[in-house]
Amino acid sequence: MLTAACLAALPVGDAFGQTTPGAGVTPLPPVNVEANTPKPRPKADPAQQPQPSANAAAQTPEQKAANPYANPAAPYKVESSGSGKITEPLVNTPRTVTAIPKSVLTDTAATTLRDVARQTPGVTLGFGEGGNAFGDRIYIRGFDARNDIYVDGFRDVGNAGRETFAIEQIEVMKGPSATISGRGVAGGAMNIITKQPTDKNFGSVSTMFGTDGTVRTTLDVNQVVSPGLSVRGNLMYHDADVAGRDQVHDERWGGFFAVAIKPSDNVKINIDYYRYRTNGIPDFGVPLNTSTGQPWTESGVARTNWYGNAARDFMRNSQDSVTAKVEVKLSPDVVLTTRTRYGDTIVDYIATSPNGAANGASTVSTGNANRYQDTAMFGNQTDLTFKFQTMGLKHTLVTGVELSREMVWRYSYTGLTSVTQSLTSPNNYPTWNGIIPPRAWQFTATIDTAAAYALDTIKLNEQWYINGGVRVDNYNRHQDALTAANTASRTDTVFNWNAGIVYKPVPIASIYAAYATSSNPVGSELDATGVDYGGLALNTAALAPEKNYGMELGTKWELFQKKMLATAALFRTEKYNARESGLNGGNPTSTGAYRVQGIELSAQGNITDKWSVFGGVVLMQSEVLESSTASFIGRQLANVPLTQFSLLSKYKITDAFTLGGQATYSGKVYAGVLAAADSGYNIPDHWRFDLLSEYKFNQNFSMQLNVVNLTNELYYDALYRSNAPFVFVAPGRAGYLTLTYKY
């Protein structure tokens, strides 16, 4: 297993930061040092960090731009969360948190959240409603999490694709976590931490050239204007085709601009603006062979086959958001933090989707997936953090309220015509009238949420911690629609809680047990009306919220002079009141229940000063516990691979030259809505291997080479659940050369 392999790499004494005296060597006398609990690393805010002294040791450009939440000597090891609601170091946090630092994103050439999901155990990709393959629809531990993606603690509504150029780290919090995140989060949540201004002057510019016409440029500049003012800007431009796919094109550009202001010793202000645009030709993959139950590319059809209309199909997305954060230190032990955000996301596309076909077919019919959706949100989170003692017990208490409004306006393109394509030689420019038809309004929806929460971490002594939290959400969705069947309203008040206990047998380790709940009110997915996607309609408005219960037992160890975090956890998550389509066309019901359980192992950090690793393995078992369809009971769930593995390893051969690679594995995935469908449609398991190397000419100039999918493995991201399904093909082999200048 992964954790065991890391432990076996060096003698036990070395792994625990000790040295065994050799023959003829007199050991030094023991020194007793009080073991203090590690404190979280400071947040990326100049007001929180001391100004460097004139005689401080000079830092390299890489050190100046380092992730403030990670170990500076081991950048793969993240030590603390960017969320103010997680107040202890990750080693003392009683839940699995996979924190992916920007160093991993850079080393693996991961430029989108989809790239990250492909190589993160416990996370899988899926299609959205209508087969939308372009938003980041992800599953965490087998549960749909497409609306459980957050940016700096705010829910990032809109279901659009996301870039990595402005990301400091990505925190995948596994298991139900309503007390931190709010509604949903059955399998977990993903919180993106952005690059904020620091107290160092630095900058970097990178240019990538690659196969399939890839050109990418990024810029990251931080400037300290005065002791109380810092600014940071990030820019990105990306243009590329997709390896192994005809016609598919992806152009995107964006910027992220942030300012940190310290008007006084006790007041800090951060303001940032994010802007992102995409323009491309979308890809709905290849048809499924309904006779074999697998993609037609497994039966000899070329992986490059694209079944769309290159003169018509398009994908244009936009994202804009403004965030302001004010932190006021009311006393040495009381801090008030208020955050406000406005964001708007537009998803606009017309795409051709191929339908499945049986053995003997020479043609496939096609559909016209399309959408114009404008999603906006306005929210405020206000927290009070207290540090105090009662009866000798040390508390860190976070209390707060959250108010938000989410709005969606959805339209569809009318009058689109379908064509029949050759299965083996599709025409990428079929005849059409050259006119993009008008859009027709489908529905407008508003979700208002008011929540109050409290989370307390109690330090009983140096060995024992207790963690607990409660949250109450009042949730209201109102929807006006073109059809009366989709015009509805629903109001719910849901209560959720969590509790955990941590025991530290030695200062570098923790053993914990935790329990948590969360709720999915009907209609909580903004992009949907169908019951299968969490949408609201007249025939679902009376359904009770789904309830999720999670249990976890685990251990975390800081090894190799605390430069590596190794974890192991047993987990179980159960969902009740799960919504199902009605029998024989009847109204939907809340009669489903299912369970996902398993074990997760991970290791992130350095084994030696030269050897870094980042990876993990997840083994899951899934089962339908209850269903109105008796034949579903006992089946495994759809869209859940039972085994996932990933390991990134790199070794610094010399001070200038680094060589590494990554291996990922994902098991077979079955189609279906809740349970694996009767059809047995599936996408096969796969291995993927990547290579990376870096050469540093000096501390300013470097060159990096990545080969992704070295063996050109044919594998698939997701399988659409319909009776005439299609399959999204993952990219083939690609190579990238990146030149970087830092100062």
XYZ file of C-alpha atoms in Angstrom:
743
model
C 0.000 0.000 0.000
C 1.089 3.558 -0.584
C 1.662 4.567 3.022
C 3.555 1.363 3.712
C 5.721 1.908 0.632
C 6.720 5.353 1.826
C 7.564 4.002 5.270
C 9.652 1.243 3.755
C 11.675 3.611 1.590
C 14.022 4.489 4.467
C 14.993 2.936 7.815
C 12.399 3.450 10.486
C 14.618 5.826 12.421
C 14.952 8.110 9.402
C 11.234 8.104 8.716
C 10.514 9.450 12.165
C 13.197 12.110 11.987
C 15.779 10.145 14.045
C 19.282 8.900 13.298
C 20.609 5.530 14.409
C 24.253 5.766 15.574
C 26.644 3.774 13.433
C 29.373 1.479 14.627
C 32.058 3.293 16.531
C 30.015 6.449 16.877
C 29.084 7.691 20.321
C 25.488 8.876 20.361
C 24.724 12.305 21.724
C 22.941 12.435 25.075
C 19.168 12.740 24.820
C 17.624 16.180 24.962
C 14.091 16.535 26.251
C 12.084 19.175 24.440
C 8.464 19.966 25.126
C 6.474 18.983 22.047
C 4.221 21.831 21.081
C 1.354 21.330 18.690
C 2.246 22.670 15.225
C 0.502 25.900 14.372
C -1.108 26.605 11.017
C 1.080 28.448 8.548
C 0.135 32.103 8.118
C -2.382 33.087 5.484
C -1.194 34.799 2.323
C -1.742 38.338 3.584
C 1.039 40.902 4.033
C -0.566 42.248 7.165
C -0.131 38.879 8.855
C 3.525 38.467 7.976
C 6.516 40.419 9.308
C 8.499 42.537 6.902
C 11.902 40.987 6.145
C 14.823 42.501 8.000
C 17.668 44.117 6.112
C 20.066 41.327 7.015
C 17.649 38.469 6.355
C 18.994 35.714 4.147
C 18.248 36.382 0.493
C 15.403 34.272 -0.857
C 15.240 32.781 -4.314
C 12.358 33.764 -6.615
C 10.860 30.314 -6.041
C 10.930 30.778 -2.264
C 9.341 34.231 -2.505
C 6.401 32.863 -4.497
C 5.965 29.714 -2.380
C 2.548 28.491 -1.273
C 2.073 30.009 2.229
C 0.041 26.995 3.371
C 2.674 24.396 2.425
C 5.914 23.291 4.049
C 8.614 25.543 2.524
C 11.091 22.646 2.495
C 8.536 20.215 1.009
C 6.089 22.059 -1.297
C 4.001 18.927 -1.952
C 3.046 18.814 1.740
C 0.253 21.238 2.601
C 0.198 21.912 6.340
C -2.851 24.118 6.813
C -6.134 24.973 5.154
C -6.948 28.266 3.483
C -10.376 28.158 5.150
C -10.847 30.108 8.365
C -13.276 27.416 9.538
C -10.509 24.796 9.740
C -8.409 26.189 12.567
C -5.988 23.326 13.245
C -3.155 22.012 11.059
C -4.331 19.288 8.686
C -2.510 16.628 10.721
C -4.850 17.451 13.628
C -8.033 17.796 11.537
C -10.412 14.831 12.038
C -11.356 14.225 8.411
C -9.655 13.440 5.118
C -8.571 16.600 3.309
C -6.628 16.094 0.085
C -4.841 19.407 -0.420
C -3.336 19.774 -3.901
C -0.745 22.580 -3.955
C 0.158 24.662 -6.995
C 3.522 22.878 -7.172
C 1.670 19.665 -8.093
C -0.459 21.532 -10.654
C 2.687 22.972 -12.230
C 4.658 19.731 -12.220
C 1.825 17.770 -13.862
C 0.908 20.513 -16.382
C -2.672 20.487 -15.043
C -4.372 23.574 -16.470
C -8.036 22.829 -15.692
C -10.034 21.352 -12.853
C -10.836 18.412 -15.145
C -7.104 17.668 -15.372
C -6.932 17.686 -11.575
C -9.962 15.398 -11.236
C -8.434 12.830 -13.611
C -5.469 12.346 -11.278
C -7.105 12.645 -7.823
C -8.228 9.391 -6.123
C -11.783 9.621 -4.834
C -12.772 12.155 -7.522
C -14.341 11.223 -10.865
C -15.857 13.083 -13.804
C -19.429 12.904 -15.077
C -21.839 14.461 -17.555
C -24.270 17.160 -16.478
C -27.957 17.495 -17.310
C -28.527 17.303 -21.038
C -25.133 15.637 -21.310
C -23.276 18.858 -20.511
C -19.654 17.769 -20.676
C -18.218 21.244 -20.299
C -18.990 22.221 -16.753
C -16.938 20.629 -14.004
C -19.387 17.909 -13.015
C -17.427 15.882 -10.513
C -18.191 13.048 -8.109
C -16.468 12.779 -4.729
C -16.513 9.355 -3.079
C -19.330 8.339 -5.398
C -21.661 11.310 -4.812
C -22.486 14.096 -7.260
C -20.565 17.246 -6.257
C -20.982 19.524 -9.280
C -22.425 22.305 -7.116
C -20.094 21.582 -4.194
C -17.174 23.515 -5.684
C -16.112 26.614 -3.755
C -13.696 29.476 -4.307
C -12.229 30.882 -1.091
C -15.202 29.482 0.816
C -17.996 30.735 -1.481
C -20.057 28.291 -3.518
C -19.005 28.738 -7.152
C -22.352 28.338 -8.894
C -22.698 28.104 -12.645
C -21.291 24.663 -13.510
C -18.661 26.069 -15.871
C -15.130 24.864 -16.550
C -12.422 26.190 -14.255
C -8.773 27.117 -14.849
C -5.743 26.707 -12.564
C -3.701 29.830 -13.364
C -4.886 31.739 -10.267
C -4.933 28.799 -7.819
C -2.681 28.492 -4.754
C -4.091 25.124 -3.747
C -7.193 22.953 -4.099
C -8.643 21.381 -0.966
C -10.805 18.295 -1.491
C -12.672 17.755 1.757
C -13.992 14.182 1.801
C -17.265 13.133 3.410
C -20.352 15.159 4.458
C -19.338 18.628 5.647
C -22.449 20.800 5.917
C -21.207 22.685 8.992
C -18.411 24.120 6.842
C -19.964 24.209 3.371
C -23.760 24.305 3.676
C -26.235 22.356 1.558
C -25.216 19.317 -0.450
C -21.662 18.000 0.102
C -22.726 14.371 0.484
C -19.421 12.927 -0.692
C -17.393 16.028 -0.022
C -16.535 19.472 -1.329
C -13.755 21.092 -3.318
C -12.497 24.495 -2.125
C -10.220 26.472 -4.462
C -7.805 28.815 -2.650
C -6.720 31.718 -4.835
C -3.361 33.482 -5.093
C -3.502 36.489 -2.780
C -0.919 39.274 -2.310
C 2.041 38.566 -0.020
C 4.805 40.679 1.538
C 7.420 39.699 -1.080
C 8.258 41.252 -4.434
C 8.339 38.545 -7.092
C 7.166 37.682 -10.553
C 7.133 34.890 -13.095
C 6.216 34.459 -16.733
C 5.814 31.035 -18.351
C 5.289 30.118 -21.979
C 4.247 26.618 -22.995
C 4.522 25.099 -26.463
C 3.100 21.686 -27.159
C 1.640 19.151 -29.503
C -1.792 19.751 -31.057
C -0.974 23.419 -31.552
C -0.760 24.161 -27.838
C 0.373 27.663 -26.869
C -0.033 28.897 -23.300
C 1.316 31.925 -21.462
C 0.864 32.810 -17.788
C 2.039 35.772 -15.732
C 2.135 36.091 -11.933
C 3.440 39.336 -10.391
C 3.344 40.440 -6.734
C 4.427 43.934 -5.706
C 4.720 45.473 -2.243
C 3.787 49.110 -2.827
C 4.189 50.137 0.816
C 4.187 48.380 4.218
C 0.388 48.596 4.186
C -0.322 47.884 0.519
C 0.439 44.912 -1.744
C -0.965 44.009 -5.144
C -0.876 40.816 -7.192
C -1.872 40.120 -10.767
C -2.241 36.885 -12.725
C -2.851 36.672 -16.480
C -3.364 33.638 -18.723
C -3.847 32.874 -22.415
C -4.291 29.320 -23.717
C -4.958 28.033 -27.232
C -4.918 24.349 -28.197
C -6.557 21.462 -29.968
C -7.136 18.218 -28.055
C -4.796 15.255 -28.441
C -6.427 12.339 -30.217
C -9.607 14.194 -31.215
C -10.524 15.750 -34.575
C -11.846 19.336 -34.776
C -12.024 19.928 -31.007
C -10.519 23.285 -30.045
C -10.060 25.155 -26.786
C -9.175 28.838 -26.508
C -9.308 30.571 -23.144
C -7.965 33.659 -21.450
C -8.325 35.269 -18.052
C -7.026 37.493 -15.312
C -7.068 37.610 -11.528
C -6.195 40.848 -9.743
C -5.953 41.240 -5.969
C -5.000 43.975 -3.523
C -4.219 43.682 0.201
C -4.527 46.793 2.363
C -3.595 47.297 6.004
C -4.953 50.681 7.117
C -4.033 49.957 10.756
C -2.434 47.257 12.869
C -5.825 45.681 13.582
C -7.558 45.984 10.203
C -6.802 44.082 6.991
C -8.671 44.330 3.697
C -8.410 42.081 0.645
C -10.214 42.806 -2.629
C -9.962 40.708 -5.787
C -11.503 40.475 -9.252
C -11.582 37.360 -11.460
C -12.322 37.385 -15.193
C -12.297 34.297 -17.427
C -13.419 33.599 -20.997
C -13.485 30.534 -23.261
C -14.213 30.057 -26.943
C -13.967 26.707 -28.667
C -15.436 23.751 -30.510
C -16.951 21.254 -28.049
C -16.658 17.491 -27.956
C -19.391 14.994 -27.118
C -17.201 12.014 -27.721
C -18.076 8.771 -29.471
C -21.186 6.577 -29.563
C -21.558 3.537 -27.381
C -21.953 0.078 -28.878
C -25.260 -0.979 -27.357
C -24.511 -4.627 -28.184
C -21.189 -4.864 -26.352
C -22.040 -2.204 -23.756
C -18.759 -0.347 -24.367
C -17.668 2.564 -26.584
C -17.446 1.873 -30.313
C -13.764 2.794 -30.115
C -13.303 -0.507 -28.274
C -14.630 -2.224 -31.422
C -12.320 -0.643 -33.985
C -13.795 2.817 -34.589
C -11.047 5.467 -34.649
C -10.589 7.406 -31.406
C -10.238 10.604 -33.463
C -13.783 10.349 -34.871
C -15.806 13.469 -34.137
C -19.503 13.524 -35.004
C -20.260 17.242 -34.832
C -20.679 20.160 -37.224
C -17.454 22.190 -37.171
C -19.149 25.092 -38.962
C -21.944 25.334 -36.371
C -20.997 23.859 -33.004
C -19.512 26.247 -30.468
C -18.799 26.710 -26.779
C -18.495 30.156 -25.192
C -18.284 30.574 -21.428
C -17.587 33.569 -19.210
C -16.988 34.069 -15.498
C -16.678 37.311 -13.519
C -16.509 37.756 -9.764
C -15.571 40.423 -7.232
C -14.721 39.516 -3.634
C -13.996 41.733 -0.641
C -12.708 40.512 2.710
C -12.319 42.640 5.834
C -10.637 41.294 8.959
C -10.727 43.260 12.210
C -8.817 42.200 15.304
C -11.143 43.295 18.102
C -8.793 41.993 20.794
C -5.822 39.620 20.962
C -8.289 36.711 21.121
C -11.259 37.908 19.047
C -11.242 38.423 15.269
C -14.157 39.574 13.110
C -14.025 38.537 9.449
C -16.578 39.466 6.819
C -16.463 38.363 3.194
C -18.733 39.514 0.365
C -18.840 38.274 -3.221
C -20.754 38.930 -6.412
C -20.258 36.523 -9.297
C -21.772 35.859 -12.702
C -21.236 32.845 -14.989
C -22.551 32.348 -18.529
C -22.502 28.943 -20.226
C -23.391 29.061 -23.937
C -23.055 26.153 -26.368
C -24.474 24.142 -29.242
C -22.951 20.704 -29.606
C -23.678 17.538 -31.552
C -24.043 14.370 -29.500
C -23.782 10.955 -31.181
C -26.323 8.333 -30.187
C -25.499 4.744 -29.444
C -25.748 2.065 -32.111
C -25.841 -1.731 -32.116
C -23.580 -4.233 -33.872
C -24.025 -4.148 -37.641
C -24.808 -0.435 -37.742
C -23.050 1.704 -40.333
C -24.542 5.026 -39.256
C -25.441 6.808 -36.032
C -28.124 9.368 -35.370
C -27.175 12.547 -33.535
C -28.735 14.961 -31.096
C -28.326 18.671 -30.451
C -27.226 19.417 -26.907
C -27.495 23.139 -26.274
C -27.879 25.711 -23.559
C -27.603 29.379 -22.730
C -27.508 29.793 -18.964
C -26.693 32.879 -16.936
C -26.054 32.184 -13.247
C -25.406 34.924 -10.710
C -24.778 34.923 -6.985
C -24.445 37.472 -4.221
C -23.339 36.368 -0.785
C -21.909 37.430 2.534
C -20.210 35.391 5.253
C -19.443 37.018 8.591
C -17.459 35.129 11.233
C -16.328 35.807 14.773
C -13.357 33.736 15.918
C -12.757 33.479 19.667
C -9.823 31.959 21.522
C -10.466 31.388 25.215
C -10.076 28.952 28.102
C -12.676 27.357 30.346
C -11.663 25.096 33.220
C -8.221 24.718 31.689
C -9.583 23.748 28.258
C -8.408 25.786 25.267
C -11.131 26.681 22.765
C -10.983 28.032 19.223
C -14.589 28.899 18.432
C -15.792 30.106 15.029
C -19.346 31.424 14.908
C -20.954 33.004 11.901
C -23.836 33.733 9.600
C -24.169 33.396 5.841
C -26.649 35.099 3.531
C -26.766 34.406 -0.184
C -28.927 34.681 -3.269
C -28.321 32.520 -6.326
C -30.162 33.243 -9.576
C -30.314 31.424 -12.890
C -31.819 32.336 -16.243
C -31.890 29.408 -18.658
C -32.613 29.387 -22.384
C -32.471 26.782 -25.161
C -31.789 27.154 -28.865
C -34.846 26.313 -30.979
C -35.120 24.820 -34.450
C -31.863 22.867 -34.444
C -31.768 20.082 -37.011
C -30.125 16.696 -36.567
C -28.190 14.650 -39.099
C -27.223 11.031 -39.520
C -23.496 10.395 -39.542
C -21.343 7.565 -40.788
C -20.161 5.512 -37.835
C -16.639 5.056 -39.188
C -16.156 8.205 -41.346
C -18.273 11.059 -39.987
C -18.601 14.250 -42.039
C -17.366 17.148 -39.889
C -19.086 19.711 -42.148
C -22.597 18.365 -42.797
C -25.085 20.485 -44.693
C -26.934 23.116 -42.674
C -28.585 26.466 -43.324
C -25.800 28.539 -41.777
C -28.093 30.192 -39.231
C -27.785 29.940 -35.445
C -31.428 29.828 -34.320
C -32.882 32.113 -31.656
C -32.954 31.241 -27.970
C -36.163 30.507 -26.098
C -36.599 31.061 -22.353
C -36.976 27.878 -20.306
C -36.985 28.940 -16.650
C -35.811 31.465 -14.084
C -34.946 30.315 -10.578
C -33.865 31.977 -7.351
C -32.375 30.337 -4.274
C -32.195 32.348 -1.050
C -30.182 30.919 1.837
C -29.805 32.179 5.395
C -27.556 30.157 7.688
C -26.001 30.293 11.144
C -23.177 28.061 12.328
C -20.716 27.431 15.139
C -17.575 25.281 15.109
C -15.415 24.667 18.163
C -12.064 22.947 18.558
C -11.230 22.128 22.174
C -7.701 21.252 23.218
C -7.969 19.107 26.320
C -4.196 18.690 26.598
C -1.237 18.041 24.309
C -2.688 14.663 23.315
C -6.456 15.102 23.062
C -8.609 17.385 20.913
C -12.365 17.518 20.422
C -13.928 19.084 17.351
C -17.612 19.794 16.809
C -19.978 22.004 14.889
C -23.616 22.784 14.137
C -25.300 24.625 11.271
C -28.873 25.612 10.454
C -29.820 26.580 6.890
C -33.076 28.135 5.785
C -33.325 27.365 2.101
C -35.908 28.771 -0.318
C -36.132 28.129 -4.064
C -38.696 29.716 -6.348
C -38.874 28.856 -10.027
C -40.887 30.291 -12.920
C -40.809 28.206 -16.068
C -42.112 28.023 -19.615
C -44.148 24.964 -18.683
C -46.474 24.728 -15.704
C -44.875 21.406 -14.757
C -41.588 23.175 -14.004
C -43.073 26.139 -12.097
C -42.699 25.456 -8.385
C -41.410 26.639 -5.009
C -39.897 24.886 -2.027
C -38.742 26.017 1.434
C -36.751 23.915 3.902
C -34.963 24.444 7.186
C -32.238 21.856 7.684
C -30.035 21.176 10.705
C -26.666 19.448 10.433
C -23.792 18.733 12.766
C -20.395 17.125 13.058
C -18.210 15.771 15.858
C -14.682 14.450 15.976
C -12.077 13.388 18.484
C -8.310 13.403 17.943
C -5.685 11.523 19.950
C -1.987 12.267 19.466
C 0.096 9.305 20.704
C 3.231 11.207 19.670
C 3.598 14.837 18.536
C 3.958 13.879 14.861
C 0.817 11.742 14.654
C -2.913 11.739 15.218
C -5.612 9.085 15.430
C -9.167 10.302 14.969
C -12.816 9.341 14.726
C -15.426 11.612 13.173
C -19.122 11.766 12.317
C -20.896 14.354 10.157
C -24.179 15.010 8.372
C -25.408 17.043 5.419
C -28.640 17.606 3.479
C -29.665 17.975 -0.164
C -32.932 19.937 -0.388
C -34.953 19.348 -3.535
C -34.023 21.859 -6.214
C -30.623 22.608 -4.725
C -28.936 22.080 -8.105
C -29.382 25.336 -9.989
C -28.767 23.957 -13.473
C -31.498 21.316 -13.416
C -35.214 20.623 -13.379
C -35.120 16.825 -13.633
C -35.356 14.820 -10.428
C -32.339 12.742 -11.433
C -30.180 15.859 -11.366
C -31.467 17.417 -8.145
C -33.773 19.857 -9.917
C -37.101 21.367 -8.873
C -40.397 20.726 -10.654
C -44.049 20.684 -9.673
C -43.975 16.918 -9.085
C -40.843 17.069 -6.882
C -41.669 20.116 -4.746
C -43.178 18.007 -1.955
C -40.163 15.721 -1.554
C -38.178 15.861 1.682
C -34.471 16.749 1.680
C -32.022 13.929 1.159
C -30.025 13.188 4.320
C -26.380 12.162 4.307
C -24.445 10.571 7.172
C -20.698 10.078 7.182
C -18.347 8.204 9.510
C -14.567 8.118 9.355
C -11.801 6.501 11.404
C -8.275 7.456 10.464
C -4.711 8.303 11.317
C -2.222 10.899 10.064
C 1.552 10.896 10.457
C 4.183 13.539 9.749
C 7.227 11.570 8.629
C 10.785 12.290 7.441
C 11.444 15.336 9.631
C 7.802 16.397 9.185
C 8.284 16.811 5.450
C 5.661 14.205 4.556
C 2.058 13.721 5.618
C 0.936 10.075 5.377
C -2.718 9.272 6.050
C -5.027 6.274 6.245
C -8.793 6.329 6.750
C -11.768 3.992 6.811
C -14.956 5.759 5.724
C -18.657 5.152 5.224
C -21.258 7.523 3.771
C -24.972 6.738 3.573
C -27.706 8.695 1.822
C -31.395 8.355 2.722
C -34.534 9.899 1.193
C -32.709 9.657 -2.133
C -34.922 10.864 -4.964
C -35.975 8.395 -7.653
C -38.065 8.570 -10.796
C -41.565 7.221 -10.221
C -42.509 3.703 -11.193
C -44.380 3.327 -14.494
C -44.165 7.045 -15.179
C -45.525 8.065 -11.783
C -44.367 11.004 -9.701
C -40.815 10.951 -8.303
C -40.390 9.574 -4.790
C -37.911 9.823 -1.898
C -37.548 6.073 -1.584
C -33.894 5.489 -2.385
C -30.981 4.847 -0.061
C -27.416 3.897 -0.795
C -24.037 3.498 0.787
C -20.422 4.040 -0.213
C -17.673 2.772 2.071
C -13.997 2.065 1.747
C -10.427 2.846 2.659
C -8.215 5.712 1.533
C -4.432 5.972 1.848
C -2.308 8.946 0.845
C 1.160 10.450 1.094
C 2.260 13.983 0.239
C 5.684 15.510 0.720
C 9.359 14.603 0.723
C 10.959 11.262 1.516
C 14.391 12.890 1.238
C 15.495 16.395 0.330
C 15.696 15.207 -3.278
C 12.703 12.839 -3.529
C 9.115 14.147 -3.511
C 5.886 12.162 -3.813
C 2.188 13.001 -3.981
C -0.486 10.371 -4.313
C -2.998 7.993 -2.866
C -5.274 5.026 -3.373
C -9.012 4.663 -2.732
C -10.802 1.315 -2.533
C -14.586 1.678 -2.442
C -17.629 -0.539 -2.157
C -21.009 0.874 -3.171
C -24.493 -0.551 -2.772
C -28.123 0.435 -3.224
C -29.799 -0.183 0.149
C -33.377 0.832 -0.664
C -35.273 1.532 -3.876
C -38.803 1.554 -5.222
C -37.415 -0.709 -7.968
C -36.735 -3.981 -6.179
C -34.173 -5.156 -8.747
C -31.940 -2.156 -7.936
C -31.408 -3.220 -4.309
C -27.970 -4.705 -3.798
C -26.493 -3.303 -6.998
C -23.410 -1.136 -7.042
C -23.857 2.534 -7.875
C -23.479 4.081 -11.284
C -20.574 6.454 -12.012
C -18.394 5.051 -9.211
C -15.089 3.271 -9.922
C -14.364 0.912 -7.059
C -10.586 1.407 -7.261
C -8.584 4.567 -7.939
C -4.852 5.117 -7.641
C -2.441 7.941 -8.387
C 1.222 8.469 -7.554
C 3.381 11.400 -8.633
C 7.083 10.996 -7.884
C 10.022 13.206 -8.790
C 13.716 13.071 -7.934
C 16.277 15.866 -8.029
C 19.193 14.153 -9.760
C 21.346 17.281 -9.526
C 20.689 20.775 -8.247
C 19.712 21.683 -11.810
C 18.001 18.553 -13.165
C 14.811 16.868 -11.890
C 13.147 13.790 -13.360
C 9.796 12.293 -12.432
C 6.596 10.639 -13.493
C 3.035 9.872 -12.545
C 0.892 6.753 -12.730
C -2.902 6.818 -12.397
C -5.470 4.029 -12.433
C -9.268 4.062 -12.425
C -11.571 1.058 -12.333
C -14.554 0.217 -14.515
C -17.528 2.618 -14.366
C -21.137 1.586 -15.069
C -23.850 3.783 -16.541
C -27.080 4.542 -14.732
C -28.907 7.109 -12.642
C -28.740 5.731 -9.108
C -27.938 2.049 -9.458
C -25.919 0.571 -12.278
C -28.398 0.184 -15.149
C -29.805 -3.116 -16.419
C -28.009 -2.546 -19.715
C -24.571 -3.113 -18.224
C -23.204 -0.202 -20.269
C -19.746 0.684 -18.993
C -16.390 2.239 -19.696
C -13.387 -0.016 -19.016
C -10.702 0.485 -16.417
C -7.448 2.119 -17.457
C -3.891 3.032 -16.528
C -2.260 6.316 -17.552
C 1.434 7.155 -17.299
C 3.018 10.615 -17.505
C 6.612 11.844 -17.522
C 8.049 15.137 -16.300
C 11.498 16.678 -16.238
C 12.853 20.094 -15.335
C 16.178 21.780 -15.928
C 17.104 24.977 -14.059
C 19.714 27.044 -15.874
C 19.924 29.275 -12.786
C 17.535 30.509 -10.104
C 15.738 32.670 -12.685
C 15.451 30.528 -15.826
C 14.059 26.998 -16.105
C 12.709 24.598 -18.705
C 10.124 21.877 -18.057
C 9.091 18.984 -20.302
C 5.861 17.025 -19.754
C 4.594 14.003 -21.649
C 0.991 13.279 -20.672
C -0.495 9.844 -21.415
C 2.866 8.475 -22.478
C 1.486 5.231 -23.936
C -1.387 6.986 -25.754
C -3.845 4.943 -23.688
C -7.409 5.016 -24.988
C -9.553 5.824 -21.964
C -12.714 7.718 -21.140
C -13.769 10.467 -18.763
C -17.484 9.753 -18.468
C -20.452 7.820 -19.851
C -23.841 9.446 -20.415
C -26.608 7.515 -18.722
C -29.281 7.619 -21.504
C -30.648 4.649 -23.467
C -28.675 5.860 -26.519
C -25.490 6.842 -24.748
C -22.285 8.482 -25.837
C -18.894 8.484 -24.155
C -16.501 11.346 -23.515
C -13.018 10.363 -24.736
C -10.053 11.511 -22.642
C -7.114 13.186 -24.429
C -4.431 11.088 -26.086
C -0.673 11.475 -25.818
C 0.542 15.069 -25.628
C 3.871 16.765 -25.003
C 4.529 20.214 -23.549
C 7.695 22.299 -23.235
C 7.446 25.180 -20.755
C 9.981 27.994 -20.429
C 9.803 30.011 -17.207
C 11.486 33.180 -16.012
C 11.223 34.128 -12.317
C 12.543 37.053 -10.341
